[in-house]
PDB file of C-alpha atoms and ligand atoms in Angstrom:
ATOM      1  CA  UNK W   1     116.933 -31.507  -7.989  1.00  0.00           C
ATOM      2  CA  UNK W   2     118.860 -28.907  -6.052  1.00  0.00           C
ATOM      3  CA  UNK W   3     119.799 -25.470  -7.325  1.00  0.00           C
ATOM      4  CA  UNK W   4     123.411 -26.606  -7.429  1.00  0.00           C
ATOM      5  CA  UNK W   5     122.576 -29.634  -9.574  1.00  0.00           C
ATOM      6  CA  UNK W   6     120.404 -27.584 -11.915  1.00  0.00           C
ATOM      7  CA  UNK W   7     123.204 -25.078 -12.366  1.00  0.00           C
ATOM      8  CA  UNK W   8     125.763 -27.781 -13.033  1.00  0.00           C
ATOM      9  CA  UNK W   9     123.539 -29.460 -15.604  1.00  0.00           C
ATOM     10  CA  UNK W  10     122.943 -26.214 -17.471  1.00  0.00           C
ATOM     11  CA  UNK W  11     126.584 -25.166 -17.338  1.00  0.00           C
ATOM     12  CA  UNK W  12     127.649 -28.485 -18.821  1.00  0.00           C
ATOM     13  CA  UNK W  13     125.617 -27.665 -21.916  1.00  0.00           C
ATOM     14  CA  UNK W  14     126.747 -24.089 -22.378  1.00  0.00           C
ATOM     15  CA  UNK W  15     129.620 -23.310 -24.733  1.00  0.00           C
ATOM     16  CA  UNK W  16     132.554 -21.626 -22.973  1.00  0.00           C
ATOM     17  CA  UNK W  17     131.903 -18.221 -24.513  1.00  0.00           C
ATOM     18  CA  UNK W  18     128.281 -18.046 -23.347  1.00  0.00           C
ATOM     19  CA  UNK W  19     127.680 -16.153 -20.099  1.00  0.00           C
ATOM     20  CA  UNK W  20     124.989 -17.484 -17.803  1.00  0.00           C
ATOM     21  CA  UNK W  21     122.861 -14.897 -16.028  1.00  0.00           C
ATOM     22  CA  UNK W  22     121.030 -16.688 -13.204  1.00  0.00           C
ATOM     23  CA  UNK W  23     117.644 -14.969 -13.013  1.00  0.00           C
ATOM     24  CA  UNK W  24     116.800 -14.797  -9.318  1.00  0.00           C
ATOM     25  CA  UNK W  25     113.762 -12.488  -9.398  1.00  0.00           C
ATOM     26  CA  UNK W  26     111.218 -13.287  -6.647  1.00  0.00           C
ATOM     27  CA  UNK W  27     113.636 -15.834  -5.118  1.00  0.00           C
ATOM     28  CA  UNK W  28     114.942 -15.472  -1.552  1.00  0.00           C
ATOM     29  CA  UNK W  29     118.537 -14.694  -0.613  1.00  0.00           C
ATOM     30  CA  UNK W  30     119.186 -18.242   0.558  1.00  0.00           C
ATOM     31  CA  UNK W  31     118.485 -19.557  -2.948  1.00  0.00           C
ATOM     32  CA  UNK W  32     120.909 -17.022  -4.392  1.00  0.00           C
ATOM     33  CA  UNK W  33     123.530 -18.039  -1.839  1.00  0.00           C
ATOM     34  CA  UNK W  34     123.119 -21.664  -2.802  1.00  0.00           C
ATOM     35  CA  UNK W  35     123.903 -20.748  -6.410  1.00  0.00           C
ATOM     36  CA  UNK W  36     126.728 -18.486  -5.207  1.00  0.00           C
ATOM     37  CA  UNK W  37     128.267 -21.338  -3.232  1.00  0.00           C
ATOM     38  CA  UNK W  38     128.137 -23.433  -6.393  1.00  0.00           C
ATOM     39  CA  UNK W  39     130.257 -20.772  -8.089  1.00  0.00           C
ATOM     40  CA  UNK W  40     127.658 -18.589  -9.799  1.00  0.00           C
ATOM     41  CA  UNK W  41     128.459 -14.850  -9.709  1.00  0.00           C
ATOM     42  CA  UNK W  42     126.158 -13.249 -12.292  1.00  0.00           C
ATOM     43  CA  UNK W  43     122.538 -12.728 -11.285  1.00  0.00           C
ATOM     44  CA  UNK W  44     119.623 -11.037 -13.033  1.00  0.00           C
ATOM     45  CA  UNK W  45     116.679  -9.224 -11.484  1.00  0.00           C
ATOM     46  CA  UNK W  46     113.758  -7.409 -13.067  1.00  0.00           C
ATOM     47  CA  UNK W  47     112.810  -4.977 -10.284  1.00  0.00           C
ATOM     48  CA  UNK W  48     115.176  -2.248  -9.161  1.00  0.00           C
ATOM     49  CA  UNK W  49     114.049  -2.220  -5.537  1.00  0.00           C
ATOM     50  CA  UNK W  50     114.354  -5.981  -5.134  1.00  0.00           C
ATOM     51  CA  UNK W  51     117.776  -5.998  -6.789  1.00  0.00           C
ATOM     52  CA  UNK W  52     118.993  -3.176  -4.541  1.00  0.00           C
ATOM     53  CA  UNK W  53     117.888  -4.993  -1.397  1.00  0.00           C
ATOM     54  CA  UNK W  54     119.648  -8.144  -2.547  1.00  0.00           C
ATOM     55  CA  UNK W  55     122.803  -6.214  -3.439  1.00  0.00           C
ATOM     56  CA  UNK W  56     122.858  -4.736   0.066  1.00  0.00           C
ATOM     57  CA  UNK W  57     122.420  -8.101   1.767  1.00  0.00           C
ATOM     58  CA  UNK W  58     124.577 -10.404  -0.358  1.00  0.00           C
ATOM     59  CA  UNK W  59     128.307 -10.816  -1.138  1.00  0.00           C
ATOM     60  CA  UNK W  60     129.780  -7.838  -2.950  1.00  0.00           C
ATOM     61  CA  UNK W  61     131.468  -9.826  -5.710  1.00  0.00           C
ATOM     62  CA  UNK W  62     128.078 -10.630  -7.248  1.00  0.00           C
ATOM     63  CA  UNK W  63     127.507  -8.972 -10.628  1.00  0.00           C
ATOM     64  CA  UNK W  64     123.958  -7.651 -10.742  1.00  0.00           C
ATOM     65  CA  UNK W  65     122.203  -7.369 -14.101  1.00  0.00           C
ATOM     66  CA  UNK W  66     118.935  -5.479 -14.529  1.00  0.00           C
ATOM     67  CA  UNK W  67     116.989  -7.507 -17.083  1.00  0.00           C
ATOM     68  CA  UNK W  68     113.522  -5.948 -16.723  1.00  0.00           C
ATOM     69  CA  UNK W  69     111.806  -2.841 -17.948  1.00  0.00           C
ATOM     70  CA  UNK W  70     113.289   0.183 -16.162  1.00  0.00           C
ATOM     71  CA  UNK W  71     111.393   3.247 -15.001  1.00  0.00           C
ATOM     72  CA  UNK W  72     113.514   6.362 -15.201  1.00  0.00           C
ATOM     73  CA  UNK W  73     112.871   7.409 -11.611  1.00  0.00           C
ATOM     74  CA  UNK W  74     114.392   4.120 -10.373  1.00  0.00           C
ATOM     75  CA  UNK W  75     117.733   4.377 -12.152  1.00  0.00           C
ATOM     76  CA  UNK W  76     119.337   6.301  -9.287  1.00  0.00           C
ATOM     77  CA  UNK W  77     118.950   3.399  -6.874  1.00  0.00           C
ATOM     78  CA  UNK W  78     120.942   0.938  -8.952  1.00  0.00           C
ATOM     79  CA  UNK W  79     123.436   3.371 -10.487  1.00  0.00           C
ATOM     80  CA  UNK W  80     126.075   2.772  -7.778  1.00  0.00           C
ATOM     81  CA  UNK W  81     126.390  -0.951  -8.440  1.00  0.00           C
ATOM     82  CA  UNK W  82     124.552  -2.329 -11.494  1.00  0.00           C
ATOM     83  CA  UNK W  83     126.906  -4.109 -13.922  1.00  0.00           C
ATOM     84  CA  UNK W  84     124.707  -4.344 -17.000  1.00  0.00           C
ATOM     85  CA  UNK W  85     121.287  -2.922 -17.855  1.00  0.00           C
ATOM     86  CA  UNK W  86     119.700  -5.181 -20.496  1.00  0.00           C
ATOM     87  CA  UNK W  87     116.477  -3.277 -21.105  1.00  0.00           C
ATOM     88  CA  UNK W  88     117.395   0.135 -22.511  1.00  0.00           C
ATOM     89  CA  UNK W  89     114.670   0.965 -24.995  1.00  0.00           C
ATOM     90  CA  UNK W  90     114.532   4.767 -25.238  1.00  0.00           C
ATOM     91  CA  UNK W  91     116.969   7.652 -25.530  1.00  0.00           C
ATOM     92  CA  UNK W  92     115.208   9.250 -22.566  1.00  0.00           C
ATOM     93  CA  UNK W  93     116.082   6.288 -20.365  1.00  0.00           C
ATOM     94  CA  UNK W  94     119.675   6.285 -21.617  1.00  0.00           C
ATOM     95  CA  UNK W  95     119.944   9.984 -20.745  1.00  0.00           C
ATOM     96  CA  UNK W  96     118.854   9.260 -17.200  1.00  0.00           C
ATOM     97  CA  UNK W  97     121.385   6.416 -16.928  1.00  0.00           C
ATOM     98  CA  UNK W  98     124.082   8.809 -18.179  1.00  0.00           C
ATOM     99  CA  UNK W  99     123.084  11.358 -15.550  1.00  0.00           C
ATOM    100  CA  UNK W 100     123.072   8.894 -12.652  1.00  0.00           C
ATOM    101  CA  UNK W 101     126.272   7.163 -13.793  1.00  0.00           C
ATOM    102  CA  UNK W 102     127.987  10.541 -13.869  1.00  0.00           C
ATOM    103  CA  UNK W 103     126.867  11.294 -10.311  1.00  0.00           C
ATOM    104  CA  UNK W 104     128.442   8.002  -9.264  1.00  0.00           C
ATOM    105  CA  UNK W 105     131.556   8.623 -11.295  1.00  0.00           C
ATOM    106  CA  UNK W 106     131.074   5.420 -13.272  1.00  0.00           C
ATOM    107  CA  UNK W 107     130.451   4.156 -16.773  1.00  0.00           C
ATOM    108  CA  UNK W 108     127.390   1.898 -16.901  1.00  0.00           C
ATOM    109  CA  UNK W 109     127.212  -0.852 -19.502  1.00  0.00           C
ATOM    110  CA  UNK W 110     123.906  -1.119 -21.354  1.00  0.00           C
ATOM    111  CA  UNK W 111     122.208  -3.296 -23.942  1.00  0.00           C
ATOM    112  CA  UNK W 112     119.545  -1.959 -26.270  1.00  0.00           C
ATOM    113  CA  UNK W 113     116.400  -4.043 -26.018  1.00  0.00           C
ATOM    114  CA  UNK W 114     114.945  -4.955 -29.389  1.00  0.00           C
ATOM    115  CA  UNK W 115     111.324  -5.871 -29.941  1.00  0.00           C
ATOM    116  CA  UNK W 116     111.448  -9.207 -31.796  1.00  0.00           C
ATOM    117  CA  UNK W 117     108.344 -11.001 -30.479  1.00  0.00           C
ATOM    118  CA  UNK W 118     104.878 -11.050 -31.897  1.00  0.00           C
ATOM    119  CA  UNK W 119     103.327 -10.027 -28.572  1.00  0.00           C
ATOM    120  CA  UNK W 120     102.403  -6.362 -28.275  1.00  0.00           C
ATOM    121  CA  UNK W 121     103.295  -6.315 -24.609  1.00  0.00           C
ATOM    122  CA  UNK W 122     107.032  -6.869 -24.900  1.00  0.00           C
ATOM    123  CA  UNK W 123     109.104  -3.725 -24.713  1.00  0.00           C
ATOM    124  CA  UNK W 124     111.816  -2.815 -27.125  1.00  0.00           C
ATOM    125  CA  UNK W 125     113.014  -0.745 -30.033  1.00  0.00           C
ATOM    126  CA  UNK W 126     112.980  -1.468 -33.737  1.00  0.00           C
ATOM    127  CA  UNK W 127     115.858  -1.247 -36.182  1.00  0.00           C
ATOM    128  CA  UNK W 128     115.190   2.378 -37.110  1.00  0.00           C
ATOM    129  CA  UNK W 129     115.059   3.473 -33.479  1.00  0.00           C
ATOM    130  CA  UNK W 130     118.399   1.795 -32.776  1.00  0.00           C
ATOM    131  CA  UNK W 131     119.947   3.580 -35.693  1.00  0.00           C
ATOM    132  CA  UNK W 132     118.461   6.906 -34.633  1.00  0.00           C
ATOM    133  CA  UNK W 133     119.683   6.545 -31.067  1.00  0.00           C
ATOM    134  CA  UNK W 134     123.233   5.554 -31.969  1.00  0.00           C
ATOM    135  CA  UNK W 135     123.502   8.328 -34.548  1.00  0.00           C
ATOM    136  CA  UNK W 136     122.026  11.013 -32.276  1.00  0.00           C
ATOM    137  CA  UNK W 137     123.906  14.049 -31.008  1.00  0.00           C
ATOM    138  CA  UNK W 138     122.766  13.296 -27.452  1.00  0.00           C
ATOM    139  CA  UNK W 139     124.366   9.879 -27.553  1.00  0.00           C
ATOM    140  CA  UNK W 140     127.574  11.322 -28.990  1.00  0.00           C
ATOM    141  CA  UNK W 141     127.841  13.628 -25.997  1.00  0.00           C
ATOM    142  CA  UNK W 142     127.446  10.885 -23.405  1.00  0.00           C
ATOM    143  CA  UNK W 143     130.503   9.838 -21.414  1.00  0.00           C
ATOM    144  CA  UNK W 144     129.097   7.614 -18.693  1.00  0.00           C
ATOM    145  CA  UNK W 145     127.265   4.928 -20.610  1.00  0.00           C
ATOM    146  CA  UNK W 146     128.598   2.226 -22.882  1.00  0.00           C
ATOM    147  CA  UNK W 147     126.385   0.311 -25.290  1.00  0.00           C
ATOM    148  CA  UNK W 148     127.794  -3.202 -25.382  1.00  0.00           C
ATOM    149  CA  UNK W 149     125.188  -5.020 -27.475  1.00  0.00           C
ATOM    150  CA  UNK W 150     121.578  -6.034 -27.878  1.00  0.00           C
ATOM    151  CA  UNK W 151     118.953  -7.981 -25.932  1.00  0.00           C
ATOM    152  CA  UNK W 152     115.683  -9.524 -27.025  1.00  0.00           C
ATOM    153  CA  UNK W 153     112.902 -11.850 -25.932  1.00  0.00           C
ATOM    154  CA  UNK W 154     111.284 -14.218 -28.382  1.00  0.00           C
ATOM    155  CA  UNK W 155     107.561 -14.894 -28.571  1.00  0.00           C
ATOM    156  CA  UNK W 156     106.346 -17.262 -25.854  1.00  0.00           C
ATOM    157  CA  UNK W 157     105.334 -20.190 -28.055  1.00  0.00           C
ATOM    158  CA  UNK W 158     106.027 -23.876 -28.780  1.00  0.00           C
ATOM    159  CA  UNK W 159     106.626 -22.954 -32.381  1.00  0.00           C
ATOM    160  CA  UNK W 160     110.391 -23.409 -32.567  1.00  0.00           C
ATOM    161  CA  UNK W 161     110.599 -22.128 -36.118  1.00  0.00           C
ATOM    162  CA  UNK W 162     109.057 -18.858 -35.070  1.00  0.00           C
ATOM    163  CA  UNK W 163     111.425 -18.488 -32.089  1.00  0.00           C
ATOM    164  CA  UNK W 164     114.357 -19.337 -34.305  1.00  0.00           C
ATOM    165  CA  UNK W 165     113.459 -16.763 -36.914  1.00  0.00           C
ATOM    166  CA  UNK W 166     113.117 -14.060 -34.236  1.00  0.00           C
ATOM    167  CA  UNK W 167     116.541 -14.891 -32.794  1.00  0.00           C
ATOM    168  CA  UNK W 168     118.053 -14.978 -36.269  1.00  0.00           C
ATOM    169  CA  UNK W 169     116.651 -11.544 -36.932  1.00  0.00           C
ATOM    170  CA  UNK W 170     118.233 -10.221 -33.739  1.00  0.00           C
ATOM    171  CA  UNK W 171     121.598 -11.768 -34.552  1.00  0.00           C
ATOM    172  CA  UNK W 172     121.502 -10.184 -37.977  1.00  0.00           C
ATOM    173  CA  UNK W 173     120.670  -6.783 -36.504  1.00  0.00           C
ATOM    174  CA  UNK W 174     123.538  -7.235 -34.046  1.00  0.00           C
ATOM    175  CA  UNK W 175     125.984  -7.950 -36.880  1.00  0.00           C
ATOM    176  CA  UNK W 176     124.859  -5.131 -39.159  1.00  0.00           C
ATOM    177  CA  UNK W 177     124.834  -2.571 -36.337  1.00  0.00           C
ATOM    178  CA  UNK W 178     128.268  -3.681 -35.198  1.00  0.00           C
ATOM    179  CA  UNK W 179     129.585  -3.171 -38.721  1.00  0.00           C
ATOM    180  CA  UNK W 180     127.882   0.126 -39.252  1.00  0.00           C
ATOM    181  CA  UNK W 181     128.893   1.882 -36.040  1.00  0.00           C
ATOM    182  CA  UNK W 182     132.606   1.769 -35.342  1.00  0.00           C
ATOM    183  CA  UNK W 183     133.803   0.641 -31.941  1.00  0.00           C
ATOM    184  CA  UNK W 184     134.546   3.513 -29.586  1.00  0.00           C
ATOM    185  CA  UNK W 185     134.718   4.242 -25.875  1.00  0.00           C
ATOM    186  CA  UNK W 186     130.953   4.204 -25.636  1.00  0.00           C
ATOM    187  CA  UNK W 187     130.078   1.618 -28.234  1.00  0.00           C
ATOM    188  CA  UNK W 188     131.448  -1.890 -28.255  1.00  0.00           C
ATOM    189  CA  UNK W 189     129.158  -4.582 -29.572  1.00  0.00           C
ATOM    190  CA  UNK W 190     130.265  -7.738 -27.794  1.00  0.00           C
ATOM    191  CA  UNK W 191     127.125  -9.028 -26.051  1.00  0.00           C
ATOM    192  CA  UNK W 192     124.049 -10.583 -27.597  1.00  0.00           C
ATOM    193  CA  UNK W 193     121.656 -11.386 -24.740  1.00  0.00           C
ATOM    194  CA  UNK W 194     118.989 -13.814 -25.861  1.00  0.00           C
ATOM    195  CA  UNK W 195     117.544 -17.061 -24.535  1.00  0.00           C
ATOM    196  CA  UNK W 196     115.642 -18.051 -21.372  1.00  0.00           C
ATOM    197  CA  UNK W 197     114.803 -21.423 -19.782  1.00  0.00           C
ATOM    198  CA  UNK W 198     112.479 -22.465 -22.577  1.00  0.00           C
ATOM    199  CA  UNK W 199     114.495 -21.335 -25.572  1.00  0.00           C
ATOM    200  CA  UNK W 200     118.162 -20.891 -24.675  1.00  0.00           C
ATOM    201  CA  UNK W 201     119.350 -23.804 -26.782  1.00  0.00           C
ATOM    202  CA  UNK W 202     117.795 -22.303 -29.885  1.00  0.00           C
ATOM    203  CA  UNK W 203     119.201 -18.892 -28.923  1.00  0.00           C
ATOM    204  CA  UNK W 204     122.738 -20.278 -28.666  1.00  0.00           C
ATOM    205  CA  UNK W 205     122.409 -21.960 -32.064  1.00  0.00           C
ATOM    206  CA  UNK W 206     121.441 -18.556 -33.405  1.00  0.00           C
ATOM    207  CA  UNK W 207     124.498 -16.819 -31.944  1.00  0.00           C
ATOM    208  CA  UNK W 208     123.580 -15.766 -28.401  1.00  0.00           C
ATOM    209  CA  UNK W 209     126.503 -15.319 -26.010  1.00  0.00           C
ATOM    210  CA  UNK W 210     124.488 -14.412 -22.909  1.00  0.00           C
ATOM    211  CA  UNK W 211     121.521 -16.419 -21.659  1.00  0.00           C
ATOM    212  CA  UNK W 212     119.147 -15.383 -18.873  1.00  0.00           C
ATOM    213  CA  UNK W 213     117.887 -18.480 -17.084  1.00  0.00           C
ATOM    214  CA  UNK W 214     115.586 -18.469 -14.061  1.00  0.00           C
ATOM    215  CA  UNK W 215     113.091 -21.283 -13.566  1.00  0.00           C
ATOM    216  CA  UNK W 216     115.404 -24.058 -14.839  1.00  0.00           C
ATOM    217  CA  UNK W 217     117.812 -23.134 -12.036  1.00  0.00           C
ATOM    218  CA  UNK W 218     115.603 -21.968  -9.158  1.00  0.00           C
ATOM    219  CA  UNK W 219     112.327 -23.711  -9.980  1.00  0.00           C
ATOM    220  CA  UNK W 220     109.006 -22.190 -11.016  1.00  0.00           C
ATOM    221  CA  UNK W 221     108.018 -18.756  -9.726  1.00  0.00           C
ATOM    222  CA  UNK W 222     104.630 -18.077  -8.137  1.00  0.00           C
TER     223      UNK W 222
HETATM  224  C1  LIG N 301     112.151 -13.760 -15.963  1.00  0.00           C
HETATM  225  C2  LIG N 301     113.023 -13.447 -17.114  1.00  0.00           C
HETATM  226  C3  LIG N 301     113.918 -14.390 -17.617  1.00  0.00           C
HETATM  227  C4  LIG N 301     114.036 -15.814 -17.085  1.00  0.00           C
HETATM  228  O1  LIG N 301     112.917 -16.549 -17.404  1.00  0.00           O
HETATM  229  P1  LIG N 301     112.856 -18.146 -17.161  1.00  0.00           P
HETATM  230  O2  LIG N 301     111.829 -18.608 -18.117  1.00  0.00           O
HETATM  231  O3  LIG N 301     112.466 -18.333 -15.733  1.00  0.00           O
HETATM  232  O4  LIG N 301     114.202 -18.687 -17.457  1.00  0.00           O
HETATM  233  C5  LIG N 301     114.752 -14.002 -18.656  1.00  0.00           C
HETATM  234  N1  LIG N 301     114.693 -12.774 -19.181  1.00  0.00           N
HETATM  235  C6  LIG N 301     113.855 -11.825 -18.724  1.00  0.00           C
HETATM  236  C7  LIG N 301     113.858 -10.495 -19.352  1.00  0.00           C
HETATM  237  C8  LIG N 301     112.984 -12.145 -17.685  1.00  0.00           C
HETATM  238  O5  LIG N 301     112.136 -11.204 -17.243  1.00  0.00           O
END
């Protein structure tokens, strides 16, 4: 099936309030343009350099989301254009985003990445770290970042019960954090980014309103 058909089939299944991030990492510009011509405007990449090259080459009304782990020394390259950074997992990284956003005279939207999977290798914060960051003096002083929600990746497994319980945990943390920290100019919990090709249906059942789907749209990656 074509990229266009894949996109249409997925979009048919998504509730209206769920945003689809088309994950185009490793895929060439012509694949992205095929999705663009089918109406898709939100794309996700996991490497800053690759995303920056694609931003330069492709239509400027594309919304670029950084979904991967971010090294601090790379933030400056995407600061002029990135629309949402999903993988913020330390205060140090947030400070760098604040600094680069300020230089560009922008406010950059960010999600805090939460470690919900069993695998050691997946990045992310725990509940206490989220609390610490949001309550910190450094965060209170920031004016060029906005935390708009949470992101997480479930364990890569066929065990649906396990995936479900990880997503439920993240949804619960989203709700309690939203209640605990009042909405302000730099904090507005509206986005819960969870679900990929293999588990987005479960994620939506558990309350996700942003799914990041790559291989089901563009085909397998090498
Ligand atoms: C690659 C990636 C995805 C998309 O994965 P698929 O299984 O191809 O849908 C989603 N989220 C993150 C963080 C990724 O790195």
